[in-house]
XYZ file of C-alpha atoms in Angstrom:
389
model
C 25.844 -6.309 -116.440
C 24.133 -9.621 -116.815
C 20.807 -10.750 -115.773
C 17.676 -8.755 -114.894
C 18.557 -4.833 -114.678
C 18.515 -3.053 -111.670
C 18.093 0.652 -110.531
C 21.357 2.161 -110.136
C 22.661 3.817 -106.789
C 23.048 7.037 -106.883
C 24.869 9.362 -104.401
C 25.682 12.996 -104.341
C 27.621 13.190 -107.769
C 25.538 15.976 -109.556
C 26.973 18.625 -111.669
C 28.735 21.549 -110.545
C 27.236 25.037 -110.367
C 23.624 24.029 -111.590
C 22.414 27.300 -112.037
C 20.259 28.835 -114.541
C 20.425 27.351 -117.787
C 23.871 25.003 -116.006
C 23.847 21.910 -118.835
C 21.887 23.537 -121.737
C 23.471 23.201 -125.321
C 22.659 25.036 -128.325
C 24.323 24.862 -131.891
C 23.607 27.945 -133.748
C 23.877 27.426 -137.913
C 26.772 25.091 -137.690
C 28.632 24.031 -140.562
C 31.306 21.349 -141.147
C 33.161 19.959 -144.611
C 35.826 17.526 -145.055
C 37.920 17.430 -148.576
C 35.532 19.990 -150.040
C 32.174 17.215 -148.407
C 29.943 19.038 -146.637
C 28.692 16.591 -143.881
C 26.714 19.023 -141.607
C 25.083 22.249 -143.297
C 24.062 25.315 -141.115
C 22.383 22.957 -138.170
C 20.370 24.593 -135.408
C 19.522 22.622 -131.808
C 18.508 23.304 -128.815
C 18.870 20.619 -126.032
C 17.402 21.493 -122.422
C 19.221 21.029 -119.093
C 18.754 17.888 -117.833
C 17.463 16.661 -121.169
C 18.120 12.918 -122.755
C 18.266 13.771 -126.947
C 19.475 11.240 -129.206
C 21.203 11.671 -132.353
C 19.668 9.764 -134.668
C 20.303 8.148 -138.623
C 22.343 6.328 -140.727
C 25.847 5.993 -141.322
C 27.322 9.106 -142.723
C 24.006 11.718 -141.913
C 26.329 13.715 -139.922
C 25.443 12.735 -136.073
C 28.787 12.003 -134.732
C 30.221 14.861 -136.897
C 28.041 17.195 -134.656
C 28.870 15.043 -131.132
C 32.215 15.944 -131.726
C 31.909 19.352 -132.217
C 29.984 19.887 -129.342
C 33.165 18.117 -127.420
C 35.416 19.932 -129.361
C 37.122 16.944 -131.099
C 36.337 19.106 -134.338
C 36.044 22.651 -134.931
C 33.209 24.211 -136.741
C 33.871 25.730 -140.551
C 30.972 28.344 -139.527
C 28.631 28.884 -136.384
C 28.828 28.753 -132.320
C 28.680 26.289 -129.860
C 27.167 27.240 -126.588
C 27.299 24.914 -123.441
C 25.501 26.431 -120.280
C 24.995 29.850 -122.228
C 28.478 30.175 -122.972
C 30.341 29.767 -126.600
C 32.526 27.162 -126.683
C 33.478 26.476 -130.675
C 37.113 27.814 -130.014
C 37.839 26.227 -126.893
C 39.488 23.030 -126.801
C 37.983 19.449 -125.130
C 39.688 19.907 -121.506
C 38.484 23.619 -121.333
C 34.494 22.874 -122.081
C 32.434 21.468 -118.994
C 31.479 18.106 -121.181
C 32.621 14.491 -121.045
C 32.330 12.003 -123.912
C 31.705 8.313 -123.412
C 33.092 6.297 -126.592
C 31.865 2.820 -128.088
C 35.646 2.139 -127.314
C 36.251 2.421 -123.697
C 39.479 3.283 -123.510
C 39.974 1.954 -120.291
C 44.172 1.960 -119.240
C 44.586 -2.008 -118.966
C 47.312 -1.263 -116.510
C 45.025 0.268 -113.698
C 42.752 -0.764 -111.089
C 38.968 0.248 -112.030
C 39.543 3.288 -109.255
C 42.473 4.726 -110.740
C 40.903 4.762 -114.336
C 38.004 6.188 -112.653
C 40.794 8.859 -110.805
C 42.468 9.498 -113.504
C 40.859 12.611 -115.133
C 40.505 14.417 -111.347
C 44.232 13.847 -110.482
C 45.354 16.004 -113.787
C 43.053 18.676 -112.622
C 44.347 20.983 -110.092
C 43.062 21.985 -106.693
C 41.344 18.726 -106.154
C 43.500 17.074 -103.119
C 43.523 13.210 -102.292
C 40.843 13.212 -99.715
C 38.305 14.740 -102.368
C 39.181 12.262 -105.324
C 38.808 9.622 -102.745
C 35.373 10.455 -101.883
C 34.522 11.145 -105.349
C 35.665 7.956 -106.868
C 33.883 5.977 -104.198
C 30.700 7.783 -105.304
C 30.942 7.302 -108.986
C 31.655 3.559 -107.917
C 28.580 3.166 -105.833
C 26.841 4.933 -108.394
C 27.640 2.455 -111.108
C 27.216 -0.462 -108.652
C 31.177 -1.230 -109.174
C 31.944 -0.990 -106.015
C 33.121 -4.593 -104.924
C 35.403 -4.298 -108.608
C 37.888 -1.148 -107.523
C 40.406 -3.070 -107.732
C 40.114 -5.101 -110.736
C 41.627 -4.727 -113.971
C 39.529 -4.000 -117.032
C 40.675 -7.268 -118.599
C 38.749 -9.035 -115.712
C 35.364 -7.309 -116.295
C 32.968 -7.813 -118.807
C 31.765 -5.873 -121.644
C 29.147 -4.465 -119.487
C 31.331 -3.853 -116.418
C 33.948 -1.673 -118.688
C 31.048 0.555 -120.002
C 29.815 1.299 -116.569
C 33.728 2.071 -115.875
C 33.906 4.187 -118.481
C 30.846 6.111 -117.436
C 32.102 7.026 -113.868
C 35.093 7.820 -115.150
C 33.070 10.230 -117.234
C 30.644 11.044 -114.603
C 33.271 11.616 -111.696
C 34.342 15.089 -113.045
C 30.687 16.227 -112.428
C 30.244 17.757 -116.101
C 27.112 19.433 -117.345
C 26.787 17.779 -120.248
C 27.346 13.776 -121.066
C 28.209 12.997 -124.771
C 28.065 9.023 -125.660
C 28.760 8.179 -128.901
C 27.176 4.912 -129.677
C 28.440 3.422 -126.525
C 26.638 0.359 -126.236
C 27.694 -0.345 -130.095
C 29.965 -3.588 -128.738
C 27.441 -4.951 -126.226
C 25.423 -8.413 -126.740
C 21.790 -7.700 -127.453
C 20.153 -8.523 -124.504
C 23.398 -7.099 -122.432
C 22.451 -3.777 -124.407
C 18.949 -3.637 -123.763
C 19.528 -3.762 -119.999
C 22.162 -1.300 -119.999
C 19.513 1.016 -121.581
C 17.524 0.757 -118.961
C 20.166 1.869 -116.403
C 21.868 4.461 -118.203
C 17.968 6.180 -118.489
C 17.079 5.307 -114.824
C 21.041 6.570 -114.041
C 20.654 9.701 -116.162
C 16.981 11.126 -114.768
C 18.478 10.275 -111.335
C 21.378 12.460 -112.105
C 19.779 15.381 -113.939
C 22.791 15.555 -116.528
C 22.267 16.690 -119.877
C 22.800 13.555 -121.834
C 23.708 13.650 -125.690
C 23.729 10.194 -126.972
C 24.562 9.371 -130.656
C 23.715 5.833 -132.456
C 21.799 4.788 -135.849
C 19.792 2.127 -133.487
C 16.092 3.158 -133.413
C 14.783 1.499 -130.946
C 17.663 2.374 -128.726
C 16.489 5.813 -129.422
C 12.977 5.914 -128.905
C 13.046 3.870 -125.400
C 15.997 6.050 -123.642
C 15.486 9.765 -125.329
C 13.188 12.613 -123.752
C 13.606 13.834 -127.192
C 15.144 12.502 -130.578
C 16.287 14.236 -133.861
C 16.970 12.396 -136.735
C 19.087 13.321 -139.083
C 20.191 13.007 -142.460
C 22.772 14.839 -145.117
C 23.847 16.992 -142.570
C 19.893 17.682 -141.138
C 18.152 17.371 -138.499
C 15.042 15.758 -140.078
C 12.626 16.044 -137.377
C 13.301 16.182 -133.424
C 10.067 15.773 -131.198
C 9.827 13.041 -128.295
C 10.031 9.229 -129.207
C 5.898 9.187 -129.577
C 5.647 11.711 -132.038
C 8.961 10.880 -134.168
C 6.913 7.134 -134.296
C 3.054 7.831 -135.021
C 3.311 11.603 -136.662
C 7.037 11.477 -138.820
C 7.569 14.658 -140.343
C 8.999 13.013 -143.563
C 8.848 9.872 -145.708
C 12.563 9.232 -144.922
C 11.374 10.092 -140.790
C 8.951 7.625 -142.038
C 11.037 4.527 -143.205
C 13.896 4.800 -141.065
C 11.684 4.315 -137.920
C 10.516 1.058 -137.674
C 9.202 -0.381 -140.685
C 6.272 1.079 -142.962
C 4.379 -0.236 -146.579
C 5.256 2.269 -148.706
C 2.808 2.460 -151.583
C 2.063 4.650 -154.429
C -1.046 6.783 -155.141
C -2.513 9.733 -156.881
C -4.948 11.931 -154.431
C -8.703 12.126 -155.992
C -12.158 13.437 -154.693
C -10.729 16.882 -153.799
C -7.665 14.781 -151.459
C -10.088 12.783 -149.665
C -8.881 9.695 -151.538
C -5.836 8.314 -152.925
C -6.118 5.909 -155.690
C -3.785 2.795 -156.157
C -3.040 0.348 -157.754
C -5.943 -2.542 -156.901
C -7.776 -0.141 -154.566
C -8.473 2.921 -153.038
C -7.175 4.335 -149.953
C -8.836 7.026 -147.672
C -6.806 8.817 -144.974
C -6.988 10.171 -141.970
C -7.201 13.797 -143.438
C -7.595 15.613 -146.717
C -4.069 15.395 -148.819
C -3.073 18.956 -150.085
C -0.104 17.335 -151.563
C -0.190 18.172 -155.184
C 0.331 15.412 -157.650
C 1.343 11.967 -157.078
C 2.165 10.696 -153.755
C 3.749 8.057 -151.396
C 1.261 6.178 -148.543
C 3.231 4.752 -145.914
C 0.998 2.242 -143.488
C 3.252 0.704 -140.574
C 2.780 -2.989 -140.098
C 1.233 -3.088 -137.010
C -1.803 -1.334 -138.019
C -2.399 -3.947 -140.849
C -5.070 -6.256 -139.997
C -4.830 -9.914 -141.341
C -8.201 -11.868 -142.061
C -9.997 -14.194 -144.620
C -13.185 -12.358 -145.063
C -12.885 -9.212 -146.476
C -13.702 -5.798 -144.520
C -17.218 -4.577 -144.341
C -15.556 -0.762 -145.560
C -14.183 -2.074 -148.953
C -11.472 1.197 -148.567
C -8.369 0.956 -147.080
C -9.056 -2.899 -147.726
C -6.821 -4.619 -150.459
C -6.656 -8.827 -151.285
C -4.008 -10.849 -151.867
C -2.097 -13.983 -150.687
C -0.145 -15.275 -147.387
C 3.700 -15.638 -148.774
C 5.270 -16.024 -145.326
C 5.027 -16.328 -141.893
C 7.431 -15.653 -139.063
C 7.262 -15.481 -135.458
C 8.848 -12.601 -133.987
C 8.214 -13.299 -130.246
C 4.850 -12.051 -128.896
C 4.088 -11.053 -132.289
C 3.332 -13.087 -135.741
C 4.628 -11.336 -138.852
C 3.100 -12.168 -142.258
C 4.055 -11.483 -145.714
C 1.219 -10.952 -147.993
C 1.378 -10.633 -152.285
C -1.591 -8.753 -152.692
C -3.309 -9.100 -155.844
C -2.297 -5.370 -157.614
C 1.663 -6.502 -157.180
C 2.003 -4.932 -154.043
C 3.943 -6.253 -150.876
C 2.536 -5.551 -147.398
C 3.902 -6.405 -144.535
C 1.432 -6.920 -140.970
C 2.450 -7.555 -137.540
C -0.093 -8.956 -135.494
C 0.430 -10.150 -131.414
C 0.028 -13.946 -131.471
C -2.464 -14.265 -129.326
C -4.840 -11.665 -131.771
C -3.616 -13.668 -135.028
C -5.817 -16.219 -136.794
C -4.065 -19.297 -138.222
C -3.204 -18.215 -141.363
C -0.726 -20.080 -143.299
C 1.476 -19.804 -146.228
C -0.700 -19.890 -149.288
C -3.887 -19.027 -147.407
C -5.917 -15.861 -149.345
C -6.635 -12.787 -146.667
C -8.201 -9.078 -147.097
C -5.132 -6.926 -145.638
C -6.774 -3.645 -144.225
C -5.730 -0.576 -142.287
C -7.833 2.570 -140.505
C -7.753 6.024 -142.050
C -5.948 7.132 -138.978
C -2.757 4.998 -139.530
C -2.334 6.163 -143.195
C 0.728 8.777 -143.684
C 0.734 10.662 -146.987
C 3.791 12.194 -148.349
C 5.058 13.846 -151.400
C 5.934 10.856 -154.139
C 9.387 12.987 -154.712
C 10.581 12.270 -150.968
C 12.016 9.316 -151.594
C 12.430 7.165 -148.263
C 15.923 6.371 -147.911
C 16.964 3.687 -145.433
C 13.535 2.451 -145.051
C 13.115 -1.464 -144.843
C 10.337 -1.379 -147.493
C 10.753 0.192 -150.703
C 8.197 2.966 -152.210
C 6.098 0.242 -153.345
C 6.526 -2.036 -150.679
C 8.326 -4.481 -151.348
C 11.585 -6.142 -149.392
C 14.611 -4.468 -149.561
């Protein structure tokens, strides 16, 4: 898929038998270990028919771990697996009503687009040519493949396989879609558009999709919902908006998006946090005992060379870069206590600040996030104190 995306086409493929509860998942205190590891400890979810949740984190949290015992590529150590209200964790893949979509397509090079696509019906039983037929042509008009049926996969493009591979997933009318990380080996802008179809494809559909990947904006722009995991936990799971503006914890904090990370000690009964160079106020009283970490995304940092009438929230220092990231100008400020901020500002809003130019960096008590100093923020692109990784 190249150019501008488009909404897909979408027939009569929906899933089988959508009854009550048809498509709903829920993993109940599942456990997993490899070589004595544990990689997912006593996990709980709850994904709603229909639903779009992304599995969220970094390399090794555990998110594909639990994708593939929901298809039952892996077998829990402890727990159930239920799929439409039924256990599943002792069934194997062909026997649960779930399809998985891989970041390797595993298309057959020897076949015609339709007979990868007719591949999984004609080992099923019961289902006579006429049927697989009319179901193939559906999952091809619903990927907009149509005119390719009988191409080979070495004549498509990256984009063309995936939306292959997704009929082929989608043509056995399952009630639950797992991708893991399927757009992984897709061009950035081919990616971005395939997003967009796959969310348009997946609300028209009403499947329960499952998608895993350690891309966060990928994440927030498809999901309904997304959990984010780490060691084996689920973090936090709330819709994109609330993951973004309210995370749960310092490492929800970091790993989404970018934040200044700085270092404080609450004072005045919580209602200010004192750092190095300044003082900050936030939003809310902190109840955190003891020291703590301040995390201020980049976007709410304003930029300017007159200092704030509030002197709170407000600290001084110099411009050491400036990049431009699109629609929006990025600067790099040394502030005066030692401290590296980072601010994002859209172009058109920015002053013309250049390198070497002395600002006031300053933020409202709304956009400052306050958590424990002990929560370290792994994965986060600034460090506690805010400076580049």
């Amino acid at each position: 898929m190249s150019g501008s995306p488009t909404q897909p086409a979408v027939t009569s493929v929906r899933r089988a038998d959508a009854g009550e509860g048809s498509g709903s998942v829920e993993l109940r205190s599942i456990s997993k270990s490899f070589g004595g590891v544990t990689v997912v400890k006593e996990l709980d979810l709850s994904v709603r028919p229909g639903e779009f949740l992304s599995l969220l984190g970094p390399s090794g949290c555990g998110k594909t771990t639990t994708l593939r015992m929901l298809a039952g590529f892996e077998q829990p150590d402890s727990g159930e697996v239920l799929i439409s209200g039924a256990a599943v964790q002792h069934l194997p893949p062909h026997k649960r009503d779930v399809n998985t979509v891989f970041q390797s397509y595993a298309l057959f090079p020897h076949m015609s687009v339709a007979a990868n696509i007719a591949y999984g019906l004609r080992q099923r039983r019961g289902i006579d040519r006429a049927e697989i037929r009319s179901r193939v042509s559906e999952a091809l008009d619903m990927v907009q493949m149509t005119r390719f049926a009988d191409r080979r996969p070495s004549r498509l493009s990256g984009g063309q396989q995936q939306r292959v591979a997704l009929a082929r997933a989608l043509v056995n009318r399952p009630s639950v879609l797992l991708l893991d990380e399927p757009l992984g080996a897709l061009d950035r802008k081919l990616r971005e558009d395939m997003q967009v179809e796959l969310k348009l494809l997946q609300s028209r559909l009403g499947t329960t999709f499952i998608f895993v990947t350690h891309d966060q904006e990928e994440a927030l722009s498809m999901s309904d919902r997304v959990a984010v995991m780490l060691d084996g936990r689920i973090e936090q799971i709330a819709d994109p908006y609330t993951v973004y503006e309210r995370p749960a914890t310092a490492f929800v904090a970091g790993f989404i998006g970018q934040q200044n990370f700085l270092p404080g000690t609450p004072a005045d009964g919580g209602r200010a946090i004192e750092i190095d160079g300044g003082t900050i106020h936030p939003g809310e009283p902190v109840t955190t005992p003891g020291p703590v970490r301040v995390a201020v995304r980049p976007e709410a940092v304003r930029v300017a060379e007159t200092p704030p009438a509030e002197p709170a929230n407000a600290l001084p220092g110099t411009v050491a870069a400036v990049s431009l990231l699109g629609d929006v100008l990025q600067y790099v400020v040394h502030a005066d206590a030692g401290h590296e901020l980072l601010a994002r500002v859209p172009r058109r809003q920015a002053g013309r600040l250049a390198e070497g130019a002395r600002v006031w960096c300053s933020w409202a008590p709304a956009d400052v996030h306050v958590f424990p100093a002990e929560a370290t923020p792994r994965d986060s692109t600034r460090d506690p104190i805010g400076s580049a990784k």
